[in-house]
PDB file of C-alpha atoms and ligand atoms in Angstrom:
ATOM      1  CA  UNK A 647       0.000   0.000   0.000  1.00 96.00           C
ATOM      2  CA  UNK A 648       1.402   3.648  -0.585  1.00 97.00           C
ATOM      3  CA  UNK A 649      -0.186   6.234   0.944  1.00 98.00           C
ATOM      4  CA  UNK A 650      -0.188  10.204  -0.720  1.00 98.00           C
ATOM      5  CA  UNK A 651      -1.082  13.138   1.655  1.00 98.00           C
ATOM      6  CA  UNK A 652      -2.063  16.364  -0.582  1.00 97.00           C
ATOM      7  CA  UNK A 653      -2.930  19.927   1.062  1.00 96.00           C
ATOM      8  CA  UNK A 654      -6.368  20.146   0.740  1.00 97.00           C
ATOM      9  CA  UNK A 655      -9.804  17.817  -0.589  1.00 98.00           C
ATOM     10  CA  UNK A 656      -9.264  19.527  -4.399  1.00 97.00           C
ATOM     11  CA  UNK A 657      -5.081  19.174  -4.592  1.00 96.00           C
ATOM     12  CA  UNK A 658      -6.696  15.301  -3.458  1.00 97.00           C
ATOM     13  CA  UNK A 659      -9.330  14.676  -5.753  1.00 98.00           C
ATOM     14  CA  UNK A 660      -7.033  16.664  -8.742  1.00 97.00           C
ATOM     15  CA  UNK A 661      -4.508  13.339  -8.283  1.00 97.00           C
ATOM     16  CA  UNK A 662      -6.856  11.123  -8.311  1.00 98.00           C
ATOM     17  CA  UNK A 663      -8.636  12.302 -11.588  1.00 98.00           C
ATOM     18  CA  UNK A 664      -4.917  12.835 -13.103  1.00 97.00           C
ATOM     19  CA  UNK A 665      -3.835   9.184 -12.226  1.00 98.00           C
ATOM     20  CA  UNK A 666      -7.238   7.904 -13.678  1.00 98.00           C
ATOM     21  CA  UNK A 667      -6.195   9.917 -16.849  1.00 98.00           C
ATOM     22  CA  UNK A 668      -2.945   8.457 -17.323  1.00 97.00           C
ATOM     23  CA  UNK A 669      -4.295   4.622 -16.845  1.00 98.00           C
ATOM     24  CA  UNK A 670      -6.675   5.702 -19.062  1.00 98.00           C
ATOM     25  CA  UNK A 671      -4.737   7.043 -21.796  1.00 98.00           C
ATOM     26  CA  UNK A 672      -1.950   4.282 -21.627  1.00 98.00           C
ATOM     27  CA  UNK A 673      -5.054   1.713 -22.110  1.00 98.00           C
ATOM     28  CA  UNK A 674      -8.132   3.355 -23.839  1.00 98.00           C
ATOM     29  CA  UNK A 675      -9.553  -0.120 -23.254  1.00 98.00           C
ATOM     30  CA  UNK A 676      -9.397   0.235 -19.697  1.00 98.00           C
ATOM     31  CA  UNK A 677     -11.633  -1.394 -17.315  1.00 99.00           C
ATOM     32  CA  UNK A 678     -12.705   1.059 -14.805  1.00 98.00           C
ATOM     33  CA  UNK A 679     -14.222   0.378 -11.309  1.00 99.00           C
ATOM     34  CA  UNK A 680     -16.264   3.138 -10.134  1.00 99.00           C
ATOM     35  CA  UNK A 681     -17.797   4.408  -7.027  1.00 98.00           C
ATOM     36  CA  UNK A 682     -20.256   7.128  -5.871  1.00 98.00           C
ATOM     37  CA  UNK A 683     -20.429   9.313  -2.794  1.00 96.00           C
ATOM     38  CA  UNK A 684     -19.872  12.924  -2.001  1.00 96.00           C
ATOM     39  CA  UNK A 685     -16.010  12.386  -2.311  1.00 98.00           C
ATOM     40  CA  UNK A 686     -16.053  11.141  -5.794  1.00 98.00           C
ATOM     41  CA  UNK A 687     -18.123  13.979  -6.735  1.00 98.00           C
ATOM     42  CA  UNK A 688     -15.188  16.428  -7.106  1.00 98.00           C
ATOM     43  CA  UNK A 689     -13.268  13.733  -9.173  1.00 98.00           C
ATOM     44  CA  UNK A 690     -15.642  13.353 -11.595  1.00 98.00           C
ATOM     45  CA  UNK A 691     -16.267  16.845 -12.564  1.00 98.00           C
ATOM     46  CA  UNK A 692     -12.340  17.299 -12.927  1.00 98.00           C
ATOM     47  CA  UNK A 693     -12.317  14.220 -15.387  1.00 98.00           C
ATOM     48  CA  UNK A 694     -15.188  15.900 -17.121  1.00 98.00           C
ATOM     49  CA  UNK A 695     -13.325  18.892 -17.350  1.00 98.00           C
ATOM     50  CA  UNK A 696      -9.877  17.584 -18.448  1.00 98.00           C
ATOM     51  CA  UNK A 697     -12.352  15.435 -21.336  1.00 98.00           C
ATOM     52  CA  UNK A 698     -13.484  19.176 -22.859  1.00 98.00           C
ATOM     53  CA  UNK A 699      -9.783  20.753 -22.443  1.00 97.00           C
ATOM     54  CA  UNK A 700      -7.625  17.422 -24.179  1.00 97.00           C
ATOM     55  CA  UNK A 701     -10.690  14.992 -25.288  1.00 95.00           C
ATOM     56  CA  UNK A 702      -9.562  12.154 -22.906  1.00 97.00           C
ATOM     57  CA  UNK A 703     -11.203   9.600 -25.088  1.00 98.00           C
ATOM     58  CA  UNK A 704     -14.111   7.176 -22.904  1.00 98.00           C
ATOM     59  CA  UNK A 705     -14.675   5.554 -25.892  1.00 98.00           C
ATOM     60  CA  UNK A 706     -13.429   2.237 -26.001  1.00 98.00           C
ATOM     61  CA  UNK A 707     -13.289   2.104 -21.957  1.00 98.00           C
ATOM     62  CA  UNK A 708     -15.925   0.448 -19.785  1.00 98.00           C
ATOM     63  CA  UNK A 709     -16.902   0.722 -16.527  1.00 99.00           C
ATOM     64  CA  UNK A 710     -18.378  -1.320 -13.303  1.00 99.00           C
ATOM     65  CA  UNK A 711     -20.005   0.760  -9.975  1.00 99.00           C
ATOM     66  CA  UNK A 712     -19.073  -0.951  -6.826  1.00 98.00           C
ATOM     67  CA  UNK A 713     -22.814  -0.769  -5.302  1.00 98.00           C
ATOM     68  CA  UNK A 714     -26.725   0.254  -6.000  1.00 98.00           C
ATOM     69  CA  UNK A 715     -29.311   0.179  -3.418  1.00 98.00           C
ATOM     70  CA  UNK A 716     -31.743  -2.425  -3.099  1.00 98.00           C
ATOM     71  CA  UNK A 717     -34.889  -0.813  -4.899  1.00 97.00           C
ATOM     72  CA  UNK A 718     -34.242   2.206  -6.746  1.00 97.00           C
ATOM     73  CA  UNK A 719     -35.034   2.168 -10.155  1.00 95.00           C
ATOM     74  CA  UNK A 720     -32.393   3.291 -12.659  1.00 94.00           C
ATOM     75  CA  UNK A 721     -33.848   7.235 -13.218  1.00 94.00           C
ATOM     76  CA  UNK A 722     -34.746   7.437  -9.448  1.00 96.00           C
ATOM     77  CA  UNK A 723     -32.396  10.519  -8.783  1.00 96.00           C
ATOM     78  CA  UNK A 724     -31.485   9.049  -5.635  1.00 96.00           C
ATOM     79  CA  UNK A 725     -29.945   5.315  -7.341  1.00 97.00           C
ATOM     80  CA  UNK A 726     -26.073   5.591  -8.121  1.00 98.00           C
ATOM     81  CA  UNK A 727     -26.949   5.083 -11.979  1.00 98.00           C
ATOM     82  CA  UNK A 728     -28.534   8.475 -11.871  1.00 98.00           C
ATOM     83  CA  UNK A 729     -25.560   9.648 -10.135  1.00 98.00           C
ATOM     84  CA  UNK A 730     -22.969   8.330 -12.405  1.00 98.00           C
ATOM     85  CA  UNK A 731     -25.111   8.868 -15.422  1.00 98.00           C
ATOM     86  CA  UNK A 732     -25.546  12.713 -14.119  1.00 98.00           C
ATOM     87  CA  UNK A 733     -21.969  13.243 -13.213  1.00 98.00           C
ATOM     88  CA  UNK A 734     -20.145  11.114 -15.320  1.00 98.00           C
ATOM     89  CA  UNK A 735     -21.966   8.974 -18.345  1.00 98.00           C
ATOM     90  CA  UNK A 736     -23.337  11.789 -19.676  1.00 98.00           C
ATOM     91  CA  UNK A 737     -20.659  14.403 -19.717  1.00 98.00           C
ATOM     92  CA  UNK A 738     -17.646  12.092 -21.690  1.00 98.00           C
ATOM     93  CA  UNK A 739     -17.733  10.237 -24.673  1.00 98.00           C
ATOM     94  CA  UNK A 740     -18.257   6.462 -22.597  1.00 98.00           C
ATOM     95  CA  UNK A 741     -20.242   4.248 -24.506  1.00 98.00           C
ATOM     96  CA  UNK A 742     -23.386   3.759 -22.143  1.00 98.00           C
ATOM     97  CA  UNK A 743     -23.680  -0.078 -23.040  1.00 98.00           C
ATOM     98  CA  UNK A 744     -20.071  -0.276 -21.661  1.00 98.00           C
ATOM     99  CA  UNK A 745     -21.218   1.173 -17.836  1.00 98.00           C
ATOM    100  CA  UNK A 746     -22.305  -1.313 -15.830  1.00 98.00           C
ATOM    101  CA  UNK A 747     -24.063  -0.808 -12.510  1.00 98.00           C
ATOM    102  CA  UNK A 748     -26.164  -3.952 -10.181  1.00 98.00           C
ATOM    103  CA  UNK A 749     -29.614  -3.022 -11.028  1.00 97.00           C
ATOM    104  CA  UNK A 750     -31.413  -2.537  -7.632  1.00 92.00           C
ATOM    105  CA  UNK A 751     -34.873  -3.731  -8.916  1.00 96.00           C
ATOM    106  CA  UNK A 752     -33.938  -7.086  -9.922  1.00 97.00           C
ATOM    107  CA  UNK A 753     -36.962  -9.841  -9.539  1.00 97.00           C
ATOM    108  CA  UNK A 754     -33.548 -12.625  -8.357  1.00 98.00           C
ATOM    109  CA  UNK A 755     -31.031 -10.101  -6.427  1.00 98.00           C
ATOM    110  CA  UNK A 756     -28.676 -12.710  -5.852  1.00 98.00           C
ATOM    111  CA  UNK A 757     -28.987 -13.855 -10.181  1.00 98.00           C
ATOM    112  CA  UNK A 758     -28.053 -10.429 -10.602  1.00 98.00           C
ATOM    113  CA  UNK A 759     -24.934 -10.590  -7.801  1.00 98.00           C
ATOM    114  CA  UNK A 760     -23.946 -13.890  -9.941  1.00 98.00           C
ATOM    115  CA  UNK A 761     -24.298 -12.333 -13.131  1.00 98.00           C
ATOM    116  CA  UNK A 762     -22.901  -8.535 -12.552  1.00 98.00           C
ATOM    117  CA  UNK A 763     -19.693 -11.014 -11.115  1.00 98.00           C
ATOM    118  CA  UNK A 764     -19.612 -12.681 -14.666  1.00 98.00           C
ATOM    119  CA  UNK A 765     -19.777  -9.618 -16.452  1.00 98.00           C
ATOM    120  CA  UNK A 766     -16.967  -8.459 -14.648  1.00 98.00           C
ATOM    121  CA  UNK A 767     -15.254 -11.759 -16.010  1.00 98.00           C
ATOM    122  CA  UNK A 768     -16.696 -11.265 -19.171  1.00 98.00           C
ATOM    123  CA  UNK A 769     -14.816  -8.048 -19.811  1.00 98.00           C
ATOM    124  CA  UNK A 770     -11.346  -9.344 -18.530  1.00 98.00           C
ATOM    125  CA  UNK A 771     -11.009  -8.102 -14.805  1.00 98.00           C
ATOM    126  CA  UNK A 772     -11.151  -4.917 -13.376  1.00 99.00           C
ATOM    127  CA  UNK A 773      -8.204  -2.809 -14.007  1.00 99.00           C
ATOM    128  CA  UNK A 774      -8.453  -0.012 -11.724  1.00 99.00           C
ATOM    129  CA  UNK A 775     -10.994   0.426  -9.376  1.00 99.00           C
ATOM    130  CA  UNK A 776     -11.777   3.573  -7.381  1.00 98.00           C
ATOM    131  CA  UNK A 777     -12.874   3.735  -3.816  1.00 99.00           C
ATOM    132  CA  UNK A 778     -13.694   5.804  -1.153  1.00 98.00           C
ATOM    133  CA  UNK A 779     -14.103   4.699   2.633  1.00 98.00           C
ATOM    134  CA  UNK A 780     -17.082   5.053   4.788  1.00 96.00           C
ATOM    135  CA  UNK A 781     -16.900   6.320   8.128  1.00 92.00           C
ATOM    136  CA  UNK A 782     -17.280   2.607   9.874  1.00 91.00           C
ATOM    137  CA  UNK A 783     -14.639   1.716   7.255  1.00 97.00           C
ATOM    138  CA  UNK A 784     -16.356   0.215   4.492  1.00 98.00           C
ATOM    139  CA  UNK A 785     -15.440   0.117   0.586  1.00 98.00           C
ATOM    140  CA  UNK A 786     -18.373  -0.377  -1.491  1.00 98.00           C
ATOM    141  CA  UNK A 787     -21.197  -1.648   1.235  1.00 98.00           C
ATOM    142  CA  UNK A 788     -19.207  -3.854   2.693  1.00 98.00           C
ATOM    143  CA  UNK A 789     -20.276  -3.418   6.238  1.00 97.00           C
ATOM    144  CA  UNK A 790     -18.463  -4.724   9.054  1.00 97.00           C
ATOM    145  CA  UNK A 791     -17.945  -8.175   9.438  1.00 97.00           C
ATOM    146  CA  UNK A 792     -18.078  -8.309   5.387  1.00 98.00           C
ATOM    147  CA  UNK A 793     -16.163 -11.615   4.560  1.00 98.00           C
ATOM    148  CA  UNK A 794     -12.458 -10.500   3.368  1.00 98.00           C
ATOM    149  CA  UNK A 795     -13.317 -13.281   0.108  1.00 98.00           C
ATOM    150  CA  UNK A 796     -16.965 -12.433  -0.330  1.00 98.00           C
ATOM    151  CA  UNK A 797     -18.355 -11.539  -4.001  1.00 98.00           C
ATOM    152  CA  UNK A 798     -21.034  -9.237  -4.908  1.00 98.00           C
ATOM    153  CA  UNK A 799     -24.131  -9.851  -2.962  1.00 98.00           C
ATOM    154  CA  UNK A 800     -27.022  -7.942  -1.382  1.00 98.00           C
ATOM    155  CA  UNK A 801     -25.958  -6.582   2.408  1.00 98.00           C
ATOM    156  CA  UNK A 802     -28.178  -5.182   5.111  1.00 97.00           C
ATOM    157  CA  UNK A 803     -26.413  -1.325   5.684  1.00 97.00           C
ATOM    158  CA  UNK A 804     -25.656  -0.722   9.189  1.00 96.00           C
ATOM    159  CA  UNK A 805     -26.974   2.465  11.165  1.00 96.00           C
ATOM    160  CA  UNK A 806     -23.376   4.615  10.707  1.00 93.00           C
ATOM    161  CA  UNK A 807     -23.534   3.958   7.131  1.00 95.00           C
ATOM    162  CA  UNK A 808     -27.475   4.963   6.828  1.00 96.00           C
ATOM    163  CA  UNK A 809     -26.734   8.112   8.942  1.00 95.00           C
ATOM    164  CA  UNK A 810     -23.971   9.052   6.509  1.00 92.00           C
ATOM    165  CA  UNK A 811     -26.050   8.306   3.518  1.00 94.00           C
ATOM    166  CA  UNK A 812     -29.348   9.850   4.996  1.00 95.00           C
ATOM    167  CA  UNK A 813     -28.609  13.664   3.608  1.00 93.00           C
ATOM    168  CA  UNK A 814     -29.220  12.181  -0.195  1.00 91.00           C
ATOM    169  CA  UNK A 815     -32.646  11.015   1.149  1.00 95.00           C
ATOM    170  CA  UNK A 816     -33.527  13.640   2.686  1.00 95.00           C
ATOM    171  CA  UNK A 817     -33.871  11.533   6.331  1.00 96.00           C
ATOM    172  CA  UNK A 818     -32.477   8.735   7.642  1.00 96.00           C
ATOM    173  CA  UNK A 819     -36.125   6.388   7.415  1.00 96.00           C
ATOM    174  CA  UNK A 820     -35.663   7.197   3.761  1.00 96.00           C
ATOM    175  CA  UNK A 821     -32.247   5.252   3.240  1.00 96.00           C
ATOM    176  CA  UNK A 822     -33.045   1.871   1.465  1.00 97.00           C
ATOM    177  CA  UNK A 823     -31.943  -1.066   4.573  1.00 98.00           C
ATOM    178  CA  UNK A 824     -30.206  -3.439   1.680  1.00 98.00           C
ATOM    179  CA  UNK A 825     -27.461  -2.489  -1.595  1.00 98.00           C
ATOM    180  CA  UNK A 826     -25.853  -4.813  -3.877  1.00 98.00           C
ATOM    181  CA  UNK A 827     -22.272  -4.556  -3.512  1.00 98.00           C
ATOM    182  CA  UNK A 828     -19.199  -5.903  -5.170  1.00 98.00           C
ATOM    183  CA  UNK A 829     -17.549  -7.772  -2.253  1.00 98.00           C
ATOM    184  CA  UNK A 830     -13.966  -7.517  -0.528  1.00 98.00           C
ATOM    185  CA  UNK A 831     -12.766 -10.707  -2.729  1.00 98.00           C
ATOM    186  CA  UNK A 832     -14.405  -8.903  -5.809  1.00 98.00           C
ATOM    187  CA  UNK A 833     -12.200  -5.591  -5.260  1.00 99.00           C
ATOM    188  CA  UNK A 834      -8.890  -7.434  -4.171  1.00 98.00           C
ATOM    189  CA  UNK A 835      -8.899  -8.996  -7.528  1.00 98.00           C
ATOM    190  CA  UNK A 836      -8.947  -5.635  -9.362  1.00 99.00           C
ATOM    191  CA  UNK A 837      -5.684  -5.007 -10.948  1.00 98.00           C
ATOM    192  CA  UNK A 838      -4.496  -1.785  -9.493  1.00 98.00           C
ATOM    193  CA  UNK A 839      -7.156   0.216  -6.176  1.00 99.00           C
ATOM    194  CA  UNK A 840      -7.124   3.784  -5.679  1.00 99.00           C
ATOM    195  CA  UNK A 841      -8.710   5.230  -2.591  1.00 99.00           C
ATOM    196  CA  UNK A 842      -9.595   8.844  -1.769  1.00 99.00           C
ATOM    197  CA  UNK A 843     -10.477   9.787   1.498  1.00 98.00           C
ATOM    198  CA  UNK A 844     -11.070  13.475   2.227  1.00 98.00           C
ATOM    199  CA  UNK A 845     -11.546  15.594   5.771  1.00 98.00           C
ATOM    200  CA  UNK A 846     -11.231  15.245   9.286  1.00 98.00           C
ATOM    201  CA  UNK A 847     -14.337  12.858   9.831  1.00 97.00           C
ATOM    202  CA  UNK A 848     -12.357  10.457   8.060  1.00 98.00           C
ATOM    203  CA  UNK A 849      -8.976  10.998   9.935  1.00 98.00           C
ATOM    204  CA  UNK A 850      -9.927   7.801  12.733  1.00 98.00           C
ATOM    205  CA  UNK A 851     -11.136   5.470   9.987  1.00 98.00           C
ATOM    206  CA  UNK A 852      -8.362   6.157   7.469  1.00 98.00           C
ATOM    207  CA  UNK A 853      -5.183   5.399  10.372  1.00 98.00           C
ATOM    208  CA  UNK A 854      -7.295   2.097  11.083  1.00 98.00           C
ATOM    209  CA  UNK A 855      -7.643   0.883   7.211  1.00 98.00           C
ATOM    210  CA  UNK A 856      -3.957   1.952   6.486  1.00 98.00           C
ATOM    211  CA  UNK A 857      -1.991   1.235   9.451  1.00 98.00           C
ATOM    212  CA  UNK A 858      -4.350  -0.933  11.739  1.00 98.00           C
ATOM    213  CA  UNK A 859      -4.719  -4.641  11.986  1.00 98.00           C
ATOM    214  CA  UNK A 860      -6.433  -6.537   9.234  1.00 98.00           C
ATOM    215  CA  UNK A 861     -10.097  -7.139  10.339  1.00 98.00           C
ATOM    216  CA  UNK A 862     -13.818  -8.196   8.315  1.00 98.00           C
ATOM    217  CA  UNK A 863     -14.923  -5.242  11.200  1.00 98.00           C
ATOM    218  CA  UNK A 864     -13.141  -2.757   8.684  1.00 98.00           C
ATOM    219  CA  UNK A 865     -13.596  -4.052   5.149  1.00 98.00           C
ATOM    220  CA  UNK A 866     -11.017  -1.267   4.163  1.00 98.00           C
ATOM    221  CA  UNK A 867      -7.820  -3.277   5.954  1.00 98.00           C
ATOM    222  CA  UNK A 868      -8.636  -5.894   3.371  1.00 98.00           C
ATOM    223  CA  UNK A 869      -6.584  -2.952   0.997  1.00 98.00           C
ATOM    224  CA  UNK A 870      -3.259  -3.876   2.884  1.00 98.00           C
ATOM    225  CA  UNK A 871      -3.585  -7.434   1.176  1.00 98.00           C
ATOM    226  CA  UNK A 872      -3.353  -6.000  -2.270  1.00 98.00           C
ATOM    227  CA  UNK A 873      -0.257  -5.563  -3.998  1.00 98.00           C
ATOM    228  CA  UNK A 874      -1.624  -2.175  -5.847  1.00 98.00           C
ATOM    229  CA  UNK A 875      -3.063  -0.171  -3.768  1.00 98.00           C
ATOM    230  CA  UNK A 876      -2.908   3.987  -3.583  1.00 98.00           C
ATOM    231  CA  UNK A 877      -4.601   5.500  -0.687  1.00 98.00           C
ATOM    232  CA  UNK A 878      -5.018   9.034  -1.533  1.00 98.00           C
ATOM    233  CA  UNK A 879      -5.659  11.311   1.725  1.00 98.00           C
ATOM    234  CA  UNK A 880      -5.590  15.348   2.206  1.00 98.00           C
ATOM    235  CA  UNK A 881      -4.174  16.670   5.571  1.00 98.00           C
ATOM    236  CA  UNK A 882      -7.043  16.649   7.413  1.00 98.00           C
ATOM    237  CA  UNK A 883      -7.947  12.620   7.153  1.00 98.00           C
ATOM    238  CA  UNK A 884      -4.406  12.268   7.701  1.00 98.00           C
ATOM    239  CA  UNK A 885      -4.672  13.640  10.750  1.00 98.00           C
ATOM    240  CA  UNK A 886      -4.017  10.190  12.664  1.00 98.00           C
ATOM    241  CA  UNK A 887      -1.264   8.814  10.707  1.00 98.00           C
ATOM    242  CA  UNK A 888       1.435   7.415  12.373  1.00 98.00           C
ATOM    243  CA  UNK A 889       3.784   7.346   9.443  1.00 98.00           C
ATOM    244  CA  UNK A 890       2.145  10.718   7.826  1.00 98.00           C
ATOM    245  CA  UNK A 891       6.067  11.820   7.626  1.00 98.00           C
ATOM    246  CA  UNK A 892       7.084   8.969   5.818  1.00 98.00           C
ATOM    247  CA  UNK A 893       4.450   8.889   3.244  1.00 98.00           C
ATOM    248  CA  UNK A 894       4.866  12.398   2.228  1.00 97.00           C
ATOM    249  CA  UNK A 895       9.048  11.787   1.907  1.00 97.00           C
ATOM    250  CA  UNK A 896       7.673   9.354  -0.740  1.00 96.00           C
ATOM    251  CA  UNK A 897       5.072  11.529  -2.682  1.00 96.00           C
ATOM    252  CA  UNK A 898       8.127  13.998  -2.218  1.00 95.00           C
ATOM    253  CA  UNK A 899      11.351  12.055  -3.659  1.00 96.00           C
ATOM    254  CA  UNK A 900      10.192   8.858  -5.372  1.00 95.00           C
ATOM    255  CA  UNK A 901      10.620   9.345  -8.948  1.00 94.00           C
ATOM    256  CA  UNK A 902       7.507   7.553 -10.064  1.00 91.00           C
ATOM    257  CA  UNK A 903       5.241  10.419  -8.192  1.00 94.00           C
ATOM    258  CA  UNK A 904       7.578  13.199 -10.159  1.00 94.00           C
ATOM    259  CA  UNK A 905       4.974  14.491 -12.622  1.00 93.00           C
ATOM    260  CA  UNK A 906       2.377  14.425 -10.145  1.00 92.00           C
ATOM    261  CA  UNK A 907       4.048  16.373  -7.220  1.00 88.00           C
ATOM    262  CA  UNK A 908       2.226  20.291  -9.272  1.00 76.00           C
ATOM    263  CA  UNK A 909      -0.980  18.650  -9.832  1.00 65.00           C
ATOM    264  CA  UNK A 910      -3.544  20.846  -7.486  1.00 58.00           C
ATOM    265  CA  UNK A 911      -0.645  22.697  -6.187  1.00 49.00           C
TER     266      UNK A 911
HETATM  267  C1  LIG B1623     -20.251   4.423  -2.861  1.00 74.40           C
HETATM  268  C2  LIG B1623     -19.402   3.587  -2.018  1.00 74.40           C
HETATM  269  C3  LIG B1623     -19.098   3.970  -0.613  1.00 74.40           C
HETATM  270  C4  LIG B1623     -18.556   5.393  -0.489  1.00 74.40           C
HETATM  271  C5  LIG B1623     -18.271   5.736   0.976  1.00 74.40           C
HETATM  272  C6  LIG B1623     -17.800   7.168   1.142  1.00 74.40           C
HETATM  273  O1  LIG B1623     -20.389   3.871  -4.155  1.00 74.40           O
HETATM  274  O2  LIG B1623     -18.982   2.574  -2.460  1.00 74.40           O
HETATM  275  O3  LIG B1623     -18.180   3.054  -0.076  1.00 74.40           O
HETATM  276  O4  LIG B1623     -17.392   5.524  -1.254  1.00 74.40           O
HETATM  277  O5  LIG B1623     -19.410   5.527   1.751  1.00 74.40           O
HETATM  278  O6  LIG B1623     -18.847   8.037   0.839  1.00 74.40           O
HETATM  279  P1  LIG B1623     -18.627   9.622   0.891  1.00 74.40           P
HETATM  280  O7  LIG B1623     -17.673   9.963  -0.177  1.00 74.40           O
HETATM  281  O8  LIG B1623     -20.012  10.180   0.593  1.00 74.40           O
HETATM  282  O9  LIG B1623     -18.136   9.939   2.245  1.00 74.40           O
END
């Protein structure tokens, strides 16, 4: 795992988007694993951005969500489809039979856990997939005690997670109780994970998933299993890192993170 500490939530989310644009222009065919959530928003709008300044081609890329809630049709503005299809689909050139999301109303939920798995199969693997944590330390939905091998299934959201989600629903009786979510197993075999975590509420969670013992209580330790992993933080939810010192002597030296050290600066 390597961990990158940037100033502030934009210098953050402005690394992110760059290192999705140079997978994505070293591979056009890139599979890309996606994910939702108030951090991600920034992200996207900078990768819509750089597509109208240098037409960063989507074209021949694809692309799998981590999660939908159980329930929400496809236009319901509140399902991640709208979401992505809002913020991202819609804005670049991706070919919308190439974005893939679980679709929440489903007769068979757990036919459409088996077959969103095989489509990931089908298309060769995930080659990069983004994350962001939740508070209780989950990537995807993948609550606590989420199996560190599990696949994509349908899980029961736990209070901390419904509390965080509850502002996009307007209260917290609102928040659908189940999602489908890619599992721990599911993301581990992605080839390369990037995780942005931004702000001081995430400070405790982000020193447990980085540098605390691996646990199915914080589906985010799983990360320190995978041999590819970027965990992209700004000051504040560094706040509680041990080895904050350390990590930024390697943003600041390594020659690999070179053309990245300007970007948001
Ligand atoms: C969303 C997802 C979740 C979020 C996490 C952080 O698709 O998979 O794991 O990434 O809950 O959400 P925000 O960014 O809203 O704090």
């Amino acid at each position: 795992m390597e961990v990158i500490i940037r100033p502030d939530a934009d210098a953050a989310a402005e690394l992110v988007a760059r290192l999705i644009v140079k997978e994505l222009s070293a591979n056009p065919h890139l599979v890309l694993g996606l994910a939702t959530g108030r951090t991600m928003e920034s992200v996207f709008s900078k990768l819509v951005r750089i597509h109208r300044e240098t037409k960063l081609d989507f074209s021949l890329c694809s692309t799998f969500n981590l999660d939908e809630y159980v329930g929400l049709a496809p236009d319901d503005p509140r399902s991640y489809r709208h979401y992505m299809n809002e913020r991202l689909f819609r804005q670049v050139n991706v070919d919308p039979r190439n974005t893939h999301l679980p679709n929440g109303q489903a007769s068979d939920l757990d036919a459409e856990c088996r077959n969103y798995e095989a489509a990931i199969a089908k298309f060769g693997g995930i080659d990069l997939q983004l994350l962001g944590i939740g508070q209780a330390g989950h990537i995807g939905f993948n609550e606590p005690l989420s199996a560190l091998r599990s696949r994509t299934r349908v899980k029961a959201l736990t209070p901390t997670t419904i509390k965080q989600n509850a502002p996009f629903f307007g209260s917290e009786d609102r928040v659908p109780r189940r999602a489908m979510t890619m599992g721990v197993g599911t993301i581990l075999d992605a080839r390369r994970c990037l995780l942005l975590a931004t702000g001081s509420e995430k400070a405790y969670i982000i020193a447990k998933a980085v540098e605390g013992p691996i646990t199915a209580m914080i589906s985010a330790t799983a990360l320190q299993l995978h041999p590819r992993c970027t965990v992209v933080v700004d000051d504040a939810a560094a706040g509680q890192l041990q080895g904050a010192e350390y990590y930024r002597w390697i943003f600041e030296n390594e020659p690999e993170w070179s053309e990245f050290r300007a970007a948001g600066a």
